[in-house]
Coordinates of C-alpha atoms in Angstrom, one line a residue:
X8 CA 0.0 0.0 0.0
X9 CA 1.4 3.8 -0.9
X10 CA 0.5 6.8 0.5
X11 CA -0.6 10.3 -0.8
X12 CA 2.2 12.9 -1.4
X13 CA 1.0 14.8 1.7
X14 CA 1.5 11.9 3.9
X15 CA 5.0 11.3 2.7
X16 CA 5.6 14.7 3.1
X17 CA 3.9 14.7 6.5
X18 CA 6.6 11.6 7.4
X19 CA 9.6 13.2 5.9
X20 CA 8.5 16.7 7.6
X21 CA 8.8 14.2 11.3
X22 CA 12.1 11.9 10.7
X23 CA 13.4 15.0 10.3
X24 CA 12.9 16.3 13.6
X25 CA 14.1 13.7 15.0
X26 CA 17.2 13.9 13.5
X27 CA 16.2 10.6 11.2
X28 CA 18.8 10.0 8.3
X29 CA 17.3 7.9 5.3
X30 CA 19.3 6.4 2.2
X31 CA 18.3 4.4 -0.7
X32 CA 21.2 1.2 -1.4
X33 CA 19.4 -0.3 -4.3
X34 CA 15.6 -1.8 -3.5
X35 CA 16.2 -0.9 0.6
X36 CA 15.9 1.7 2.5
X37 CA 18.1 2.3 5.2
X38 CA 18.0 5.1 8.6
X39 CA 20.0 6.2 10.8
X40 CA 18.0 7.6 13.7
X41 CA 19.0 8.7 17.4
X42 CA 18.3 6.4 20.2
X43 CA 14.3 6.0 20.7
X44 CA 13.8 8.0 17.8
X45 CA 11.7 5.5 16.0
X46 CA 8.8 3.3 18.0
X47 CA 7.3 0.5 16.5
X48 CA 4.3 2.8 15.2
X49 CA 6.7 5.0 13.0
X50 CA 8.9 2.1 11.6
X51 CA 5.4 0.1 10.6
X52 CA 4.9 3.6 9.0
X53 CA 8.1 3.9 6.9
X54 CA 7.2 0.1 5.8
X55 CA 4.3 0.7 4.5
X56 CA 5.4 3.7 2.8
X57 CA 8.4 2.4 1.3
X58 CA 8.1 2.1 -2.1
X59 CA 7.2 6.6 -1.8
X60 CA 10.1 7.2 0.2
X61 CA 12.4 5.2 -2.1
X62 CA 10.8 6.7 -5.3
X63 CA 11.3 10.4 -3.6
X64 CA 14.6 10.3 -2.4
X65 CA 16.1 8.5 -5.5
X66 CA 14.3 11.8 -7.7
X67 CA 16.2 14.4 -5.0
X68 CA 19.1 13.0 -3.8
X69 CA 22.0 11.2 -5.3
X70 CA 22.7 7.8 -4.2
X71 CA 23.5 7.5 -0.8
X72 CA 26.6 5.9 1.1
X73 CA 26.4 2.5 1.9
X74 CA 24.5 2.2 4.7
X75 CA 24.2 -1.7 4.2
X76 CA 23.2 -3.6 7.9
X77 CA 25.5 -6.8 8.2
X78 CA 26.2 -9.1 5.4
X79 CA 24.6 -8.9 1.7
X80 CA 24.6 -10.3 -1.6
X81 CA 27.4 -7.8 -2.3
X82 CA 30.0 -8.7 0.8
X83 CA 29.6 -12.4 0.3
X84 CA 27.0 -12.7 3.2
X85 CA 23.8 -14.3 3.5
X86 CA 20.7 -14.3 5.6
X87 CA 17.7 -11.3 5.9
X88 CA 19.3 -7.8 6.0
X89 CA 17.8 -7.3 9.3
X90 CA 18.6 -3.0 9.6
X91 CA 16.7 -2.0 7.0
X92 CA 12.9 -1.1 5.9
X93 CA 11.2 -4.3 5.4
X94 CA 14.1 -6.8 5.8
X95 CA 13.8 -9.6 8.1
X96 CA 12.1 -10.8 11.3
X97 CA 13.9 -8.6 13.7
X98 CA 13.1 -5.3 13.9
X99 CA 16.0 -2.8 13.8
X100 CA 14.5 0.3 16.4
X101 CA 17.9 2.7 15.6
X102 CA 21.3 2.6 14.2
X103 CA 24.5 4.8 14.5
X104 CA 27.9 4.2 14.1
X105 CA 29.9 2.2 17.5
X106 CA 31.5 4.3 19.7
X107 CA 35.1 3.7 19.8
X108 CA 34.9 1.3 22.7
X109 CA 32.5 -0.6 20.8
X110 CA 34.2 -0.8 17.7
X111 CA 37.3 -1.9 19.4
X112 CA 35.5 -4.5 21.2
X113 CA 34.2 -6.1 18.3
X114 CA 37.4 -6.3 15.8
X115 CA 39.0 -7.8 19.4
X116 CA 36.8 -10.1 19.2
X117 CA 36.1 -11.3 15.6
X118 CA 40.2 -11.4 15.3
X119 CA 40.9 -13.4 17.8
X120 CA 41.3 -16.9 18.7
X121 CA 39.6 -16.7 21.7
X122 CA 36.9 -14.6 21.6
X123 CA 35.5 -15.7 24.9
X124 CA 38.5 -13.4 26.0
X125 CA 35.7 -10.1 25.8
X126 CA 32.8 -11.6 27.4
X127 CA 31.9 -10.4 31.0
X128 CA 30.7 -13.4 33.0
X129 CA 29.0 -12.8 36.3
X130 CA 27.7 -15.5 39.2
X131 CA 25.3 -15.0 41.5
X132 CA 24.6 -17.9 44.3
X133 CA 21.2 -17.3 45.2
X134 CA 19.6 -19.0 48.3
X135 CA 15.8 -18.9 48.8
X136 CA 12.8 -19.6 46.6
X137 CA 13.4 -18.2 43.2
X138 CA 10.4 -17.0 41.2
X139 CA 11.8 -17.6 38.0
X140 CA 8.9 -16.0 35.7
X141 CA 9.3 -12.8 37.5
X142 CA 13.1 -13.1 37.0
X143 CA 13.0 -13.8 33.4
X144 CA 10.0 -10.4 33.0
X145 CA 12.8 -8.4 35.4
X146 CA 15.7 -9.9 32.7
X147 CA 13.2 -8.5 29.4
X148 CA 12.7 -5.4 31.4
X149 CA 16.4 -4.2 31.8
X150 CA 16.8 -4.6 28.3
X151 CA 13.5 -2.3 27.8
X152 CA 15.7 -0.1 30.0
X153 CA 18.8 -0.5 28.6
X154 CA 18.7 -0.6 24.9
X155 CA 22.4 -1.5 24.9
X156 CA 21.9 -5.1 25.5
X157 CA 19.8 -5.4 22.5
X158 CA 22.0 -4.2 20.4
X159 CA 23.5 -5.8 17.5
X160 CA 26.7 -5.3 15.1
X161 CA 26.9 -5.0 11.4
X162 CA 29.8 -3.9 9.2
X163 CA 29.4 -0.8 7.2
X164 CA 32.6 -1.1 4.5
X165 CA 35.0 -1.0 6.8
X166 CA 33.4 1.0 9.9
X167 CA 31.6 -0.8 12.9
X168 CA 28.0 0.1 13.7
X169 CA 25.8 -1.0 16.1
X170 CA 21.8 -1.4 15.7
X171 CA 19.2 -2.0 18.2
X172 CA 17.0 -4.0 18.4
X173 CA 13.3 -4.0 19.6
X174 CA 12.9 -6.0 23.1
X175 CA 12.1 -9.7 22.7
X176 CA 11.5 -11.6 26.0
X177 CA 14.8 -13.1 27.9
X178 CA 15.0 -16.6 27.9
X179 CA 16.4 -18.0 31.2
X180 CA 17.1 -21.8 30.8
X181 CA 17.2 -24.0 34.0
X182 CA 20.3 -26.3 34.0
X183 CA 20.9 -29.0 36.5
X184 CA 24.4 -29.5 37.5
X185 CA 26.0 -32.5 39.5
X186 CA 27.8 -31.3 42.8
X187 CA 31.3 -29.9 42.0
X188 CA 30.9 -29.5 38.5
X189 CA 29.2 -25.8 39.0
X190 CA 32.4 -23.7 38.1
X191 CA 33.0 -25.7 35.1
X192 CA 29.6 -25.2 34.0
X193 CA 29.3 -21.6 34.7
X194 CA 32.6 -21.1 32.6
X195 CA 31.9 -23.4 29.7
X196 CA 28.8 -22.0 29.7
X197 CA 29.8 -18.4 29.7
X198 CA 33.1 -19.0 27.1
X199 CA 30.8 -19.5 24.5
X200 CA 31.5 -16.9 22.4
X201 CA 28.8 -14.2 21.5
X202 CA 28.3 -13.9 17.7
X203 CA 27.9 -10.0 17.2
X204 CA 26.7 -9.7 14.1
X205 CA 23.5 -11.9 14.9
X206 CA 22.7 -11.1 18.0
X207 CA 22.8 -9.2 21.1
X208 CA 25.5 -10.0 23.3
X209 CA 24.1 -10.5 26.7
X210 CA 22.7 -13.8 28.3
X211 CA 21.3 -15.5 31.1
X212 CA 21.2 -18.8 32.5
X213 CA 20.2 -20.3 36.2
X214 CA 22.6 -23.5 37.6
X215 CA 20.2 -26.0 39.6
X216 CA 22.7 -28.2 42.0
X217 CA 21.1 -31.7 41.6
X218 CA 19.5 -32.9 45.1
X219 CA 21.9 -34.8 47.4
X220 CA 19.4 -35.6 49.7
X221 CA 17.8 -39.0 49.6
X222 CA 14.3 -39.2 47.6
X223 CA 11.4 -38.2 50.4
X224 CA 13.7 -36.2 52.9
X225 CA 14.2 -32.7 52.9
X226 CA 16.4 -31.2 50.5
X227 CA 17.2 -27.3 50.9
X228 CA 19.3 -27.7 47.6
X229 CA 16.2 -27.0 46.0
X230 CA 16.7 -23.4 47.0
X231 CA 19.8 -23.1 45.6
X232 CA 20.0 -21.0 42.1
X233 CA 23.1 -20.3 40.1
X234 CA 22.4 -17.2 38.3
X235 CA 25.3 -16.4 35.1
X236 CA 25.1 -13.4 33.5
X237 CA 27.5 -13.4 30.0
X238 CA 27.5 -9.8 28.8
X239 CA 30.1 -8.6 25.7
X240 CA 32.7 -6.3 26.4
X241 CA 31.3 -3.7 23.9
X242 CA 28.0 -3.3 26.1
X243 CA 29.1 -3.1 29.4
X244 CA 32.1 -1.6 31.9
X245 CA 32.7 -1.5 35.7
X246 CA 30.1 1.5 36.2
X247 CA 27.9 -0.4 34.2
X248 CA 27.6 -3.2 35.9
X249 CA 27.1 -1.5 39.3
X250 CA 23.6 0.0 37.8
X251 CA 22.4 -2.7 35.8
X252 CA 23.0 -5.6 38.5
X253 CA 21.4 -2.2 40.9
X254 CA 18.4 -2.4 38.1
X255 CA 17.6 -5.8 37.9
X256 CA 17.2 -6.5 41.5
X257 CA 14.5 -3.3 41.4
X258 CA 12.5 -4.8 38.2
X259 CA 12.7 -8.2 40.0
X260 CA 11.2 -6.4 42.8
X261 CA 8.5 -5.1 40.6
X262 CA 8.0 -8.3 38.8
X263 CA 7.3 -10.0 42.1
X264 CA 5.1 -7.1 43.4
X265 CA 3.2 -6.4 40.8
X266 CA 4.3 -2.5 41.6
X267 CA 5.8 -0.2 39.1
X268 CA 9.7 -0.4 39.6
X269 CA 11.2 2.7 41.3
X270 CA 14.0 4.0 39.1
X271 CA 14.5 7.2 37.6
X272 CA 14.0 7.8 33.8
X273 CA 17.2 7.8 31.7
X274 CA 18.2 10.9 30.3
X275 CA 20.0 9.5 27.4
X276 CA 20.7 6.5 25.6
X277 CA 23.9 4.9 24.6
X278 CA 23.6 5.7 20.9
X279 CA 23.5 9.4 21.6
X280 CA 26.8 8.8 24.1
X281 CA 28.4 7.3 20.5
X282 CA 27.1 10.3 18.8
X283 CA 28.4 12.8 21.7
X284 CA 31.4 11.1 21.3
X285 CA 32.2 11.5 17.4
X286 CA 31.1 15.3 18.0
X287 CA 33.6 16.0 20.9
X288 CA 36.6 14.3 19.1
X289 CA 36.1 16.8 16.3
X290 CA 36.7 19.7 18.8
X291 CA 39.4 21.8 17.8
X292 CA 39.9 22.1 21.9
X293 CA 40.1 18.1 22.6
X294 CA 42.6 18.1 19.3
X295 CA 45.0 20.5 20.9
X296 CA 44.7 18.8 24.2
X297 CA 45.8 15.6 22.9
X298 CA 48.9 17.3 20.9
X299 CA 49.9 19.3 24.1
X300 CA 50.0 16.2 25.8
X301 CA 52.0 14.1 23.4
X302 CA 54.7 16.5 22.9
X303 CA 55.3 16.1 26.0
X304 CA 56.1 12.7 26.7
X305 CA 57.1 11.5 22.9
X306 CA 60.5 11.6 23.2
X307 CA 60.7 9.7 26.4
X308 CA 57.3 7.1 25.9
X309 CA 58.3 3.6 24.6
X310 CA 56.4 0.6 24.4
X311 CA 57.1 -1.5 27.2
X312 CA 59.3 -4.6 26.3
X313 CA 59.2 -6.9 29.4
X314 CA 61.9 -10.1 30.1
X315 CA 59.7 -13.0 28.5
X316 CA 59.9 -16.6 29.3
X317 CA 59.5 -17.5 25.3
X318 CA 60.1 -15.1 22.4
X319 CA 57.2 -13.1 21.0
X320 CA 55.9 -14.7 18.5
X321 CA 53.4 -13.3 15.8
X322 CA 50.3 -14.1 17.0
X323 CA 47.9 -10.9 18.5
X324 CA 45.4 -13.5 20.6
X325 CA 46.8 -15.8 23.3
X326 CA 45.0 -18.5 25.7
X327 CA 46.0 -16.9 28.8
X328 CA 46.6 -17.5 32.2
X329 CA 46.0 -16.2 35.9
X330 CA 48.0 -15.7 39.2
X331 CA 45.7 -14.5 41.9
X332 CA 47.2 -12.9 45.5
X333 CA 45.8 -11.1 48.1
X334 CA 46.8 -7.1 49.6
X335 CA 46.2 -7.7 53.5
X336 CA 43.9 -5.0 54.8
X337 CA 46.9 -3.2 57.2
X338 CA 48.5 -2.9 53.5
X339 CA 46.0 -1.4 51.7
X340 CA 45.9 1.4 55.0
X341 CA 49.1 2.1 54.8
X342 CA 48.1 3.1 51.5
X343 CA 45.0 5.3 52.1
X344 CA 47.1 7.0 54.9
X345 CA 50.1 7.5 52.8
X346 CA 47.8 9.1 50.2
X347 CA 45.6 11.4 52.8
X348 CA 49.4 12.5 53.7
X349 CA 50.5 13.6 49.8
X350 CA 46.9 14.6 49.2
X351 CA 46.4 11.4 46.4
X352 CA 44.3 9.1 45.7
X353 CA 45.4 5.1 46.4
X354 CA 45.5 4.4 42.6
X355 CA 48.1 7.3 42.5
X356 CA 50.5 5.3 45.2
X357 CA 50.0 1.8 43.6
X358 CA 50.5 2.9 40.4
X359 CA 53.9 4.8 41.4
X360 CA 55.2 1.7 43.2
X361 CA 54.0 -0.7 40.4
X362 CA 55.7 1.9 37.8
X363 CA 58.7 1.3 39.4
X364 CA 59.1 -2.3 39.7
X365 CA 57.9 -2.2 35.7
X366 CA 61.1 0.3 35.3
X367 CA 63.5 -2.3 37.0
X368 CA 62.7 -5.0 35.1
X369 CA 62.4 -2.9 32.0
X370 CA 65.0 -0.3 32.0
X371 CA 62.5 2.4 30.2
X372 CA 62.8 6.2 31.3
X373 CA 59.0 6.6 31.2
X374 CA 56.7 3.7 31.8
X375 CA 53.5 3.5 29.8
X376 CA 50.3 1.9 31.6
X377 CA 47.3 2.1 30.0
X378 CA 44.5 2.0 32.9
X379 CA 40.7 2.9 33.1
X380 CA 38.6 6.0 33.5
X381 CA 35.3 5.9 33.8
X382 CA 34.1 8.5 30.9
X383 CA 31.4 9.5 32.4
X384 CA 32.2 13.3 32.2
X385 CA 28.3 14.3 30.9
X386 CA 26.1 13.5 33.7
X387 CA 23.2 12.3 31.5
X388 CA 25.1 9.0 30.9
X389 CA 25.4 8.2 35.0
X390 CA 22.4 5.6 34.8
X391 CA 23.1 4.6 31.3
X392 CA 24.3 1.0 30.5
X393 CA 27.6 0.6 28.0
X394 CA 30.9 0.6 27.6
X395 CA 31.9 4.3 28.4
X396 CA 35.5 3.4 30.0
X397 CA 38.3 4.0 28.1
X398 CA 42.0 2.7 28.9
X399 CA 44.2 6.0 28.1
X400 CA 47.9 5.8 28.4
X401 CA 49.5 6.8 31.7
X402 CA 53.3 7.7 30.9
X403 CA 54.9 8.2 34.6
X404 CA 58.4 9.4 33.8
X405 CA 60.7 7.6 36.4
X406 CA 64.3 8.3 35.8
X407 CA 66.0 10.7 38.1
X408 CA 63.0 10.1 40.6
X409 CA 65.3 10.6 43.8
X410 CA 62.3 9.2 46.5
X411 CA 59.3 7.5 46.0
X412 CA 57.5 10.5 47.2
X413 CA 59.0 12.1 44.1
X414 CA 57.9 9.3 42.5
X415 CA 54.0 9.4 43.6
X416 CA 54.6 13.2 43.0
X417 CA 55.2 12.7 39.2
X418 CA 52.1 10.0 39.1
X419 CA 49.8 12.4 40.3
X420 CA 51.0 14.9 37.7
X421 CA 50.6 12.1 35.0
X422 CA 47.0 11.0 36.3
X423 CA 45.6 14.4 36.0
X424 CA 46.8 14.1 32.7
X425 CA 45.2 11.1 32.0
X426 CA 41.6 12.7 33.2
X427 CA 42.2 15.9 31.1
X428 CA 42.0 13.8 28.3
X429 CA 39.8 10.8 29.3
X430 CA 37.4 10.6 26.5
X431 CA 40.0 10.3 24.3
X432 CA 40.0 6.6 23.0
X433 CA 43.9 4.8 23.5
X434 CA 43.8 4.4 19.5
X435 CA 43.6 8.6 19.0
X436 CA 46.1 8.7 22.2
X437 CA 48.3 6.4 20.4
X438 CA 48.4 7.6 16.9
X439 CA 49.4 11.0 18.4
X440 CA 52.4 9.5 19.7
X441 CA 53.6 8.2 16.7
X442 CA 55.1 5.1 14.8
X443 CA 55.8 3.1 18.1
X444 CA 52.7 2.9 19.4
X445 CA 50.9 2.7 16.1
X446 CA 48.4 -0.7 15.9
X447 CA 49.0 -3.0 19.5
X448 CA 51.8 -2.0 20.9
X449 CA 52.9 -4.4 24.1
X450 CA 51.0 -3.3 26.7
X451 CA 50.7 -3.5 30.8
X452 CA 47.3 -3.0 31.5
X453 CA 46.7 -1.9 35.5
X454 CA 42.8 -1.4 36.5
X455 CA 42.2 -0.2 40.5
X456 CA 38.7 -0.3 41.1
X457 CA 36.9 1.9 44.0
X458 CA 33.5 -0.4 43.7
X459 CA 33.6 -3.5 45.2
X460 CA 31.6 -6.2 43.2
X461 CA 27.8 -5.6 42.6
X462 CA 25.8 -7.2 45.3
X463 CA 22.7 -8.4 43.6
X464 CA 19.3 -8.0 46.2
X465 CA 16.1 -9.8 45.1
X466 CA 12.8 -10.0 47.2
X467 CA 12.8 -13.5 49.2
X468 CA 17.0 -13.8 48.2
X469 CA 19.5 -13.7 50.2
X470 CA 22.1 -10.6 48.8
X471 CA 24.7 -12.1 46.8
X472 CA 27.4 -10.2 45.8
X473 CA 28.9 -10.8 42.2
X474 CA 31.8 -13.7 40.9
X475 CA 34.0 -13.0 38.3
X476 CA 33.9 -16.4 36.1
X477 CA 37.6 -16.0 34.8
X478 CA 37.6 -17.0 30.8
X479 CA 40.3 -18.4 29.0
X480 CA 42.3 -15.4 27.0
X481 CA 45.0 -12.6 27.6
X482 CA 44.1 -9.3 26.0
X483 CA 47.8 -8.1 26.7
X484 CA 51.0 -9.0 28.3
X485 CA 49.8 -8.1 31.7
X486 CA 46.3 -7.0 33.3
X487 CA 46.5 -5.8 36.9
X488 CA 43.3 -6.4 38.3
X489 CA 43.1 -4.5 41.9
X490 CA 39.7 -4.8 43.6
X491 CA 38.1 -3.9 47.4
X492 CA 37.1 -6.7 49.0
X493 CA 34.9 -6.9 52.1
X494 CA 37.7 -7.2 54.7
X495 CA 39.2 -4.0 53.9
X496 CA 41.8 -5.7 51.8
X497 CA 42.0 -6.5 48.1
X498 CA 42.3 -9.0 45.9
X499 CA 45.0 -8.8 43.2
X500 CA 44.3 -10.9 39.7
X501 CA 46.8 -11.0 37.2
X502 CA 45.9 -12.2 33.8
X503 CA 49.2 -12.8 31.8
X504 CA 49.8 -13.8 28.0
X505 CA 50.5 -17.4 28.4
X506 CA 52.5 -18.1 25.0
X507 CA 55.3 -14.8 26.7
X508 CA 55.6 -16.3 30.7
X509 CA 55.3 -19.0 32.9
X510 CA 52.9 -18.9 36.0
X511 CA 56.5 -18.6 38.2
X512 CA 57.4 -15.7 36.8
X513 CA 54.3 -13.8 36.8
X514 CA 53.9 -14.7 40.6
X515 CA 57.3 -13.6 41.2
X516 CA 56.8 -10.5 40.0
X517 CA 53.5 -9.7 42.2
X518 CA 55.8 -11.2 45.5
X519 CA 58.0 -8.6 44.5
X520 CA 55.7 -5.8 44.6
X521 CA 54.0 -6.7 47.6
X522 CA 57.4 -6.9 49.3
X523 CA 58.6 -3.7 47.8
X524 CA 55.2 -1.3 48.7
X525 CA 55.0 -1.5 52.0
X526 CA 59.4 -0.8 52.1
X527 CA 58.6 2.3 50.2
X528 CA 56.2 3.3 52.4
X529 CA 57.8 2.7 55.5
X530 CA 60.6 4.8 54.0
X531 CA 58.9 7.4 51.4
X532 CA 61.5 9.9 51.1
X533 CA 64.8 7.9 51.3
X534 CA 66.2 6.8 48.0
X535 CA 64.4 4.3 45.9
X536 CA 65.7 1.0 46.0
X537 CA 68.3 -0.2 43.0
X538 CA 69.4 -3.4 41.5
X539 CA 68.7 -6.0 44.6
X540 CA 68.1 -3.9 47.7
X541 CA 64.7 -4.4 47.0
X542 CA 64.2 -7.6 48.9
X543 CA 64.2 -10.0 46.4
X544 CA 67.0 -12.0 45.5
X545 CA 69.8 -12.1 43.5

């Protein structure tokens, strides 16, 4: 069915408005629209009139660029093309091009070898009875909410974009497990890789231990839920996951109740954060930021090049491995009163100490770290779900650092550095420093997280607090993971490219540092410790 002239006119007067983008790529039409610009009514609209809006925009425009949603008869793909007018049995609600987190996320994954490598997998031990209707409505409602974790990839030439997709109910299969084979569930489970371009990356599944208890007794393993959440790197960060596991324990709440849920309405969506993003990246100011920055620290920043076990070979994915260790709670203050004293944060004195130790095994006059900011700088993306962090390069320059107080002095200098310029993605950072850090360069990734994990509250449960289910896959030589735990310690996990070292020496190396902070503590302003006064031995 067509329409009259007025009524095309009438739709084109309204996309618009809403900032709606339409291109012809041979028989399709294809939009680019602003998060919750189009609703169901609107995009049965545009269907219907199709064949008008083609016929008008091929008579005033020239052909489009190609705006093509996943695979094609032209690309060598197959299957519906689900994005655009007409196409498919999923509907397509908005598209815009990735943010640079997202994009990233996705070539990591589709290059590698071991995908599973992005995926965040989360475990929840519930204990009580589990209304599992009202968790699989809560499960369909934070993706109502969140229009991140129904979003889709689909290659555009050679540019990333990201498409969501209208909200489908959550399946939440019910697994039973024997007893002692729930880890290996949970992580073969979660290490199944996501694929992007098809569907949305986030999941759910419940764990059921089997019953131990003999047939007529009483069995309390019955109240017993493993809850697994898988979630893609390119939807979701550390902030993120504080508000949607915060989120999904209200809708559950609702979903029991029958009562409208009690959170606030979201200012913004993600796809206007990726369109935010692209606009403040053309400022003149942020370029001249980023230049003042790198001529700087170019002509002391090199990659780092740490002593391997195995030469490097040429592979960019690698299985990986972990070394886990605790920092005792009388450490970690030590640290908090050692920053209140030099008016820091405790990132700033980890990271100075952990600079160091990378400088004596390395030998470098500035040591690159790339760590995490949050990117959360406009405060209508607070209670929005997505990967906003970025992980910026931190160049600490440590020759001629006379104390470690000197030391933490020139780390604070390079962390406001880092926040000056924190929505700047690493590949922009990078390209402004030139040829050695062009594509991957080696990298020591440190992350120090303020949140402990996301405790997860339903009506009738128990609160659980959240369980990283470690996956297979090293995204770079080293990743520092430094997180609160409820003691008033933390818990140090280092994930480590397998094929480069051996388990020994990666747990060598943290031994070493959690000898050598608490010596330069104890002693801030005496001179840092050379060659083997450091405690470790020859």
């Amino acid at each position: 069915m067509t329409g009259t002239g007025s009524e095309v006119d009438e739709l084109l007067r309204l996309l618009r408005s809403r900032d709606v983008r339409l291109a012809v790529r041979g028989s399709r039409l294809d939009y680019d629209a602003p998060a919750e610009a189009l609703d169901a009514g609107l995009i049965a609209t545009m269907r219907r009139l199709k064949p008008d809006l083609v016929d008008r925009l091929r008579a005033t425009d020239p052909p489009g660029p190609d705006l093509g949603n996943g695979p094609g008869p032209d690309d060598g793909g197959s299957g519906p093309t689900d994005g655009s007018i007409g196409g498919g049995d999923v509907q397509v609600l908005a598209t815009a091009p990735a943010s640079f987190g997202q994009a990233r996320q996705y070539r990591m994954t589709v290059d590698s070898e071991t995908p599973q490598m992005l995926t965040v997998a989360l475990r929840f031990a519930l204990r009580g009875p589990l209304d599992r209707p009202a968790l699989e409505r809560a499960l369909t409602d934070l993706t109502v909410r969140h229009a991140v974790l129904r979003t889709r990839y689909a290659m555009r030439g050679a540019e990333v974009w990201q498409e969501v997709l209208a909200a489908r109910p959550v399946p939440v299969p019910v697994r039973s497990v024997a007893p002692g084979q729930l880890d290996d569930a949970a992580r073969e489970w979660a290490g199944v890789p996501f694929a992007l371009r098809a569907e949305p990356g986030f999941r759910a599944v419940l764990f059921r231990p089997e019953p131990t208890a003999p047939v007529g007794g009483t069995d309390r393993d019955w109240d017993r839920h493993e809850l697994v959440l898988a979630l893609h790197h390119g939807i979701v960060d550390g902030w993120s996951a504080q508000v949607l596991i915060r989120d999904l324990g209200e809708l559950y709440r609702a979903a029991v109740t029958g009562q409208p849920a009690d959170l606030p309405p979201l200012a913004a969506g993600f796809v206007d954060f990726s369109r935010w993003e692209r606009g403040y990246l053309a400022l003149e100011s942020t370029r001249r930021t980023v230049r003042a920055w790198a001529d700087e620290v170019r002509g002391e920043a090199a990659p780092l090049r740490l002593p391997t076990d195995r030469p490097r070979g040429a592979a960019t994915t690698d299985a990986g491995g972990h070394v886990s260790a605790v920092v005792t709670p009388e450490l970690v203050s030590a640290v908090a009163a050692h920053a209140v004293r030099r008016d820091v944060t405790p990132f700033v004195v980890l990271a100075a100490a952990f600079a160091w130790l990378l400088h004596r095994l390395t030998g470098v006059s500035s040591v690159p770290l790339t760590v995490p900011v949050a990117n959360r700088s406009d405060p209508r993306f607070d209670e929005v779900v997505g990967v906003f962090a970025h992980a910026p390069w931190l160049v600490v320059p440590v020759r001629g650092a006379e104390s470690f107080d000197a030391l933490v002095g020139r780390t604070a200098r390079a962390t406001w550095q880092v926040l000056a310029r924190q929505s700047v993605p690493l590949a922009v950072q990078s390209e402004a420093l030139g040829n050695a850090f062009a594509g991957s360069p080696n990298r020591v990734y440190l992350s120090v997280l303020d949140l402990a994990e996301p405790i997860l509250h339903l009506v009738g449960i128990d609160p659980v607090p959240a369980q990283d289910v470690l996956l297979a896959g090293a995204r770079a030589d080293l990743t520092w993971h430094v997180r609160p735990t409820p003691d008033g310690g933390m818990s140090l996990v280092v994930e480590y490219a397998a094929t480069l070292f051996d388990p020994g020496t990666v747990s060598g190396w943290v031994d070493r540092y959690l000898r050598l902070l608490p010596r330069l503590l104890a002693a801030p302003n005496a001179p840092l410790p050379r060659h083997h006064d450091e405690g470790e031995p020859a």
